[in-house]
Amino acid sequence: MLIGMPPRDSSKPAPPASKPTLRHEKRIMREGAAIVAGVDEAGRGPLAGPVVVAAVVLDLKRVPKGLNDSKQLTAEVREALYPRILAAATVSVVAAPPSIIASLNIFGATMWAMRRAVLNLSLRPDHVLIDGNRLPPKMPVPATAIVDGDALSVSIAAASIVAKVTRDRMCRIMHRDTPDFGFDGHKGYATPEHLAALDLHGPCRHHRMDFAPCAEALARRMGIVVPVPEQVEIELPLVAAE
């Protein structure tokens, strides 16, 4: 199954919504956990670049003000919050490049990066809160999936900011490597400008060749039919997402 174009460019702030709280963290702590981590990803939808996952354990006595779902914040606000999060938290970041995305598919690569991000934390959490409705297999600690968790949990919101800022910075590096595509602007999303550059120049090494627009652009450029690896969705049982 080919991956189609993403429905939305998440680099643009979303409409205002209620801000996340510590309610989920405090509930888990009342159940016996002392250390709670939040996990979120950035970059599942783009046609190019890595998917980036951050795991964050906040010092609950030093939570930076203004934390929110990264999609609710401007790039300037995210950049301002980024060093404040790093100063008040234990953070782990894992990036799954296009090669891993092609090998595992985008869902599998995201699950792989989430598990590795938790494993790489220098402070082992007792429980992990993950944005979404599915949990990575073989998690090293108990975990809870929270739908729209980046808008509900402060820890997940912090992880969403770290993942988004990290990925945006990586996209600026990609732009310096291959400036014809404008990665510093659209961050790999399927904007008209990106699709036009993809059609003109063909895909580069940063593109996800298992995504249909990239494979089709290569086929048009070479004048041949290029088989696209089938994306096999990993079937995981739905968890009791909150």
CSV table of C-alpha atoms in Angstrom, one decimal:
chain,number,residue,atom,x,y,z
A,1,MET,CA,0.0,0.0,0.0
A,2,LEU,CA,1.4,3.4,-1.0
A,3,ILE,CA,1.6,6.2,1.5
A,4,GLY,CA,-0.3,9.2,0.1
A,5,MET,CA,0.2,12.8,0.7
A,6,PRO,CA,-0.2,14.1,4.3
A,7,PRO,CA,-3.4,15.9,5.0
A,8,ARG,CA,-1.9,18.9,6.9
A,9,ASP,CA,1.3,20.9,7.2
A,10,SER,CA,1.9,20.7,10.9
A,11,SER,CA,4.5,23.5,10.7
A,12,LYS,CA,1.6,25.9,10.9
A,13,PRO,CA,0.0,26.6,14.3
A,14,ALA,CA,-3.3,25.0,14.9
A,15,PRO,CA,-6.4,26.8,16.2
A,16,PRO,CA,-6.3,27.6,19.9
A,17,ALA,CA,-7.3,24.9,22.4
A,18,SER,CA,-7.1,24.2,26.1
A,19,LYS,CA,-3.6,23.8,27.5
A,20,PRO,CA,-2.2,20.5,28.8
A,21,THR,CA,-1.9,19.9,32.6
A,22,LEU,CA,-0.2,17.5,35.0
A,23,ARG,CA,-3.4,15.6,35.6
A,24,HIS,CA,-2.3,12.4,33.9
A,25,GLU,CA,1.2,12.5,35.5
A,26,LYS,CA,-0.3,13.0,39.0
A,27,ARG,CA,-2.8,10.1,38.5
A,28,ILE,CA,0.1,7.8,37.5
A,29,MET,CA,2.1,8.9,40.5
A,30,ARG,CA,-0.9,8.3,42.9
A,31,GLU,CA,-0.8,4.7,41.6
A,32,GLY,CA,2.8,4.3,42.7
A,33,ALA,CA,5.1,5.7,39.9
A,34,ALA,CA,7.8,8.1,41.0
A,35,ILE,CA,9.2,9.0,37.5
A,36,VAL,CA,6.9,9.6,34.5
A,37,ALA,CA,8.0,10.3,31.0
A,38,GLY,CA,6.2,11.8,28.1
A,39,VAL,CA,6.8,10.6,24.5
A,40,ASP,CA,5.8,12.2,21.2
A,41,GLU,CA,6.9,12.3,17.5
A,42,ALA,CA,7.3,14.8,14.8
A,43,GLY,CA,7.4,14.1,11.1
A,44,ARG,CA,5.2,11.1,10.3
A,45,GLY,CA,3.5,12.8,7.3
A,46,PRO,CA,6.3,14.5,5.3
A,47,LEU,CA,7.7,13.1,2.1
A,48,ALA,CA,11.3,13.6,3.2
A,49,GLY,CA,13.5,13.6,6.2
A,50,PRO,CA,13.4,11.5,9.4
A,51,VAL,CA,10.6,10.9,11.8
A,52,VAL,CA,11.9,12.2,15.2
A,53,VAL,CA,10.8,11.0,18.6
A,54,ALA,CA,11.5,12.7,22.0
A,55,ALA,CA,11.1,11.2,25.5
A,56,VAL,CA,11.0,13.7,28.3
A,57,VAL,CA,11.0,13.3,32.1
A,58,LEU,CA,10.2,16.7,33.5
A,59,ASP,CA,11.3,18.0,36.9
A,60,LEU,CA,7.8,18.7,38.2
A,61,LYS,CA,9.2,21.4,40.5
A,62,ARG,CA,10.6,23.3,37.5
A,63,VAL,CA,8.1,22.9,34.7
A,64,PRO,CA,8.7,25.7,32.1
A,65,LYS,CA,5.7,28.0,31.7
A,66,GLY,CA,4.0,28.0,28.3
A,67,LEU,CA,4.2,24.3,27.4
A,68,ASN,CA,1.7,23.2,24.9
A,69,ASP,CA,1.1,20.9,21.9
A,70,SER,CA,3.8,22.0,19.5
A,71,LYS,CA,1.2,22.5,16.8
A,72,GLN,CA,-0.4,25.2,18.9
A,73,LEU,CA,2.9,27.2,19.0
A,74,THR,CA,4.8,29.3,16.6
A,75,ALA,CA,8.3,28.3,15.6
A,76,GLU,CA,9.7,31.2,17.6
A,77,VAL,CA,7.9,30.1,20.8
A,78,ARG,CA,9.0,26.5,20.3
A,79,GLU,CA,12.6,27.6,19.9
A,80,ALA,CA,12.4,29.7,23.1
A,81,LEU,CA,10.9,26.8,25.0
A,82,TYR,CA,13.4,24.2,23.7
A,83,PRO,CA,16.4,25.2,25.9
A,84,ARG,CA,14.1,25.7,28.9
A,85,ILE,CA,12.9,22.1,28.6
A,86,LEU,CA,16.4,20.8,28.3
A,87,ALA,CA,17.4,22.7,31.4
A,88,ALA,CA,14.5,21.3,33.4
A,89,ALA,CA,14.2,17.7,32.2
A,90,THR,CA,15.9,14.5,31.3
A,91,VAL,CA,15.6,14.2,27.5
A,92,SER,CA,16.2,11.5,24.9
A,93,VAL,CA,15.8,12.0,21.1
A,94,VAL,CA,15.8,9.4,18.4
A,95,ALA,CA,15.5,10.0,14.7
A,96,ALA,CA,14.5,7.3,12.2
A,97,PRO,CA,15.9,8.2,8.8
A,98,PRO,CA,14.3,7.4,5.4
A,99,SER,CA,16.2,4.1,5.3
A,100,ILE,CA,14.5,2.8,8.5
A,101,ILE,CA,11.2,4.2,7.4
A,102,ALA,CA,11.5,2.2,4.1
A,103,SER,CA,12.5,-0.9,6.0
A,104,LEU,CA,9.8,-0.8,8.8
A,105,ASN,CA,7.2,1.5,7.2
A,106,ILE,CA,6.4,4.8,8.8
A,107,PHE,CA,4.3,3.4,11.5
A,108,GLY,CA,6.8,0.7,12.4
A,109,ALA,CA,9.7,3.3,12.3
A,110,THR,CA,7.8,5.5,14.7
A,111,MET,CA,7.2,2.7,17.1
A,112,TRP,CA,10.8,1.7,16.8
A,113,ALA,CA,12.0,5.2,17.6
A,114,MET,CA,9.6,5.6,20.5
A,115,ARG,CA,10.9,2.4,22.2
A,116,ARG,CA,14.5,3.4,21.6
A,117,ALA,CA,13.9,6.9,23.0
A,118,VAL,CA,12.6,5.5,26.3
A,119,LEU,CA,15.4,3.0,26.5
A,120,ASN,CA,18.0,5.8,25.9
A,121,LEU,CA,16.7,8.0,28.8
A,122,SER,CA,19.5,8.3,31.4
A,123,LEU,CA,16.7,8.4,34.1
A,124,ARG,CA,14.6,5.2,33.9
A,125,PRO,CA,10.9,6.1,34.1
A,126,ASP,CA,8.4,4.0,36.1
A,127,HIS,CA,5.7,4.8,33.6
A,128,VAL,CA,5.5,6.4,30.1
A,129,LEU,CA,2.7,8.5,28.6
A,130,ILE,CA,2.6,8.2,24.8
A,131,ASP,CA,0.7,10.4,22.4
A,132,GLY,CA,-1.7,8.3,20.3
A,133,ASN,CA,-3.8,5.2,20.6
A,134,ARG,CA,-1.1,2.5,20.2
A,135,LEU,CA,1.9,1.5,22.2
A,136,PRO,CA,5.2,0.3,20.8
A,137,PRO,CA,5.8,-3.5,21.3
A,138,LYS,CA,8.2,-4.7,24.0
A,139,MET,CA,8.2,-1.4,26.0
A,140,PRO,CA,10.7,-1.7,28.8
A,141,VAL,CA,8.3,-0.1,31.3
A,142,PRO,CA,4.5,0.2,31.7
A,143,ALA,CA,3.0,2.7,29.3
A,144,THR,CA,-0.3,4.5,28.6
A,145,ALA,CA,-1.4,5.8,25.3
A,146,ILE,CA,-3.3,9.0,25.3
A,147,VAL,CA,-5.2,10.2,22.3
A,148,ASP,CA,-4.3,13.9,21.7
A,149,GLY,CA,-1.9,13.5,24.6
A,150,ASP,CA,0.2,16.5,23.4
A,151,ALA,CA,-2.8,18.7,24.2
A,152,LEU,CA,-3.6,17.0,27.5
A,153,SER,CA,-0.3,16.1,29.2
A,154,VAL,CA,2.5,18.5,30.0
A,155,SER,CA,5.1,15.8,29.7
A,156,ILE,CA,3.9,14.8,26.2
A,157,ALA,CA,3.6,18.5,25.2
A,158,ALA,CA,7.3,19.0,26.2
A,159,ALA,CA,8.2,15.9,24.1
A,160,SER,CA,6.3,17.3,21.2
A,161,ILE,CA,8.2,20.5,21.3
A,162,VAL,CA,11.6,18.8,21.6
A,163,ALA,CA,10.8,16.5,18.7
A,164,LYS,CA,9.5,19.3,16.5
A,165,VAL,CA,12.4,21.7,17.1
A,166,THR,CA,14.9,18.9,16.6
A,167,ARG,CA,13.4,17.9,13.3
A,168,ASP,CA,13.0,21.5,12.1
A,169,ARG,CA,16.8,22.0,12.7
A,170,MET,CA,17.5,18.8,10.8
A,171,CYS,CA,15.5,20.0,7.9
A,172,ARG,CA,17.6,23.2,7.8
A,173,ILE,CA,20.7,21.0,7.5
A,174,MET,CA,18.9,19.0,4.7
A,175,HIS,CA,18.3,22.3,3.0
A,176,ARG,CA,22.0,23.2,3.1
A,177,ASP,CA,22.8,19.8,1.6
A,178,THR,CA,20.2,20.0,-1.2
A,179,PRO,CA,18.9,23.6,-1.5
A,180,ASP,CA,16.8,22.9,-4.6
A,181,PHE,CA,14.0,21.5,-2.6
A,182,GLY,CA,13.4,24.2,0.1
A,183,PHE,CA,13.4,21.8,3.1
A,184,ASP,CA,14.1,24.8,5.4
A,185,GLY,CA,10.6,26.1,4.6
A,186,HIS,CA,8.1,23.3,4.1
A,187,LYS,CA,10.1,20.8,6.3
A,188,GLY,CA,9.4,18.0,3.8
A,189,TYR,CA,5.6,18.3,3.7
A,190,ALA,CA,3.8,18.0,0.4
A,191,THR,CA,3.4,21.7,-0.3
A,192,PRO,CA,2.9,22.8,-4.0
A,193,GLU,CA,6.5,24.2,-3.9
A,194,HIS,CA,7.9,20.9,-2.7
A,195,LEU,CA,6.0,18.8,-5.2
A,196,ALA,CA,7.1,21.2,-8.0
A,197,ALA,CA,10.7,20.8,-7.0
A,198,LEU,CA,10.3,17.0,-6.7
A,199,ASP,CA,8.9,16.9,-10.2
A,200,LEU,CA,11.7,19.1,-11.6
A,201,HIS,CA,14.7,17.6,-9.9
A,202,GLY,CA,13.5,14.1,-9.0
A,203,PRO,CA,13.9,12.8,-5.4
A,204,CYS,CA,17.1,13.2,-3.5
A,205,ARG,CA,18.7,11.1,-0.7
A,206,HIS,CA,16.5,12.7,1.9
A,207,HIS,CA,13.2,11.7,0.3
A,208,ARG,CA,11.1,8.7,1.4
A,209,MET,CA,11.1,6.5,-1.6
A,210,ASP,CA,8.4,4.2,-0.1
A,211,PHE,CA,6.0,7.3,-0.2
A,212,ALA,CA,4.0,7.4,-3.5
A,213,PRO,CA,4.8,11.0,-4.6
A,214,CYS,CA,8.5,10.3,-4.4
A,215,ALA,CA,8.4,7.0,-6.2
A,216,GLU,CA,6.1,8.5,-8.9
A,217,ALA,CA,8.4,11.5,-9.3
A,218,LEU,CA,11.4,9.2,-9.9
A,219,ALA,CA,9.4,7.2,-12.4
A,220,ARG,CA,8.4,10.3,-14.4
A,221,ARG,CA,11.9,11.6,-14.4
A,222,MET,CA,13.4,8.3,-15.6
A,223,GLY,CA,10.6,7.5,-17.9
A,224,ILE,CA,10.1,4.1,-16.4
A,225,VAL,CA,7.8,2.4,-14.0
A,226,VAL,CA,9.4,2.1,-10.6
A,227,PRO,CA,8.0,-0.6,-8.3
A,228,VAL,CA,7.3,0.8,-4.8
A,229,PRO,CA,7.9,-1.4,-1.8
A,230,GLU,CA,4.6,-2.5,-0.3
A,231,GLN,CA,3.9,-0.8,3.1
A,232,VAL,CA,2.7,-3.6,5.3
A,233,GLU,CA,0.9,-2.2,8.3
A,234,ILE,CA,2.0,-3.8,11.6
A,235,GLU,CA,-1.1,-5.0,13.4
A,236,LEU,CA,-0.9,-4.2,17.0
A,237,PRO,CA,-3.8,-4.5,19.4
A,238,LEU,CA,-5.6,-1.3,20.4
A,239,VAL,CA,-4.7,-0.3,23.9
A,240,ALA,CA,-7.1,1.3,26.4
A,241,ALA,CA,-6.2,4.8,25.3
A,242,GLU,CA,-7.4,7.6,27.5
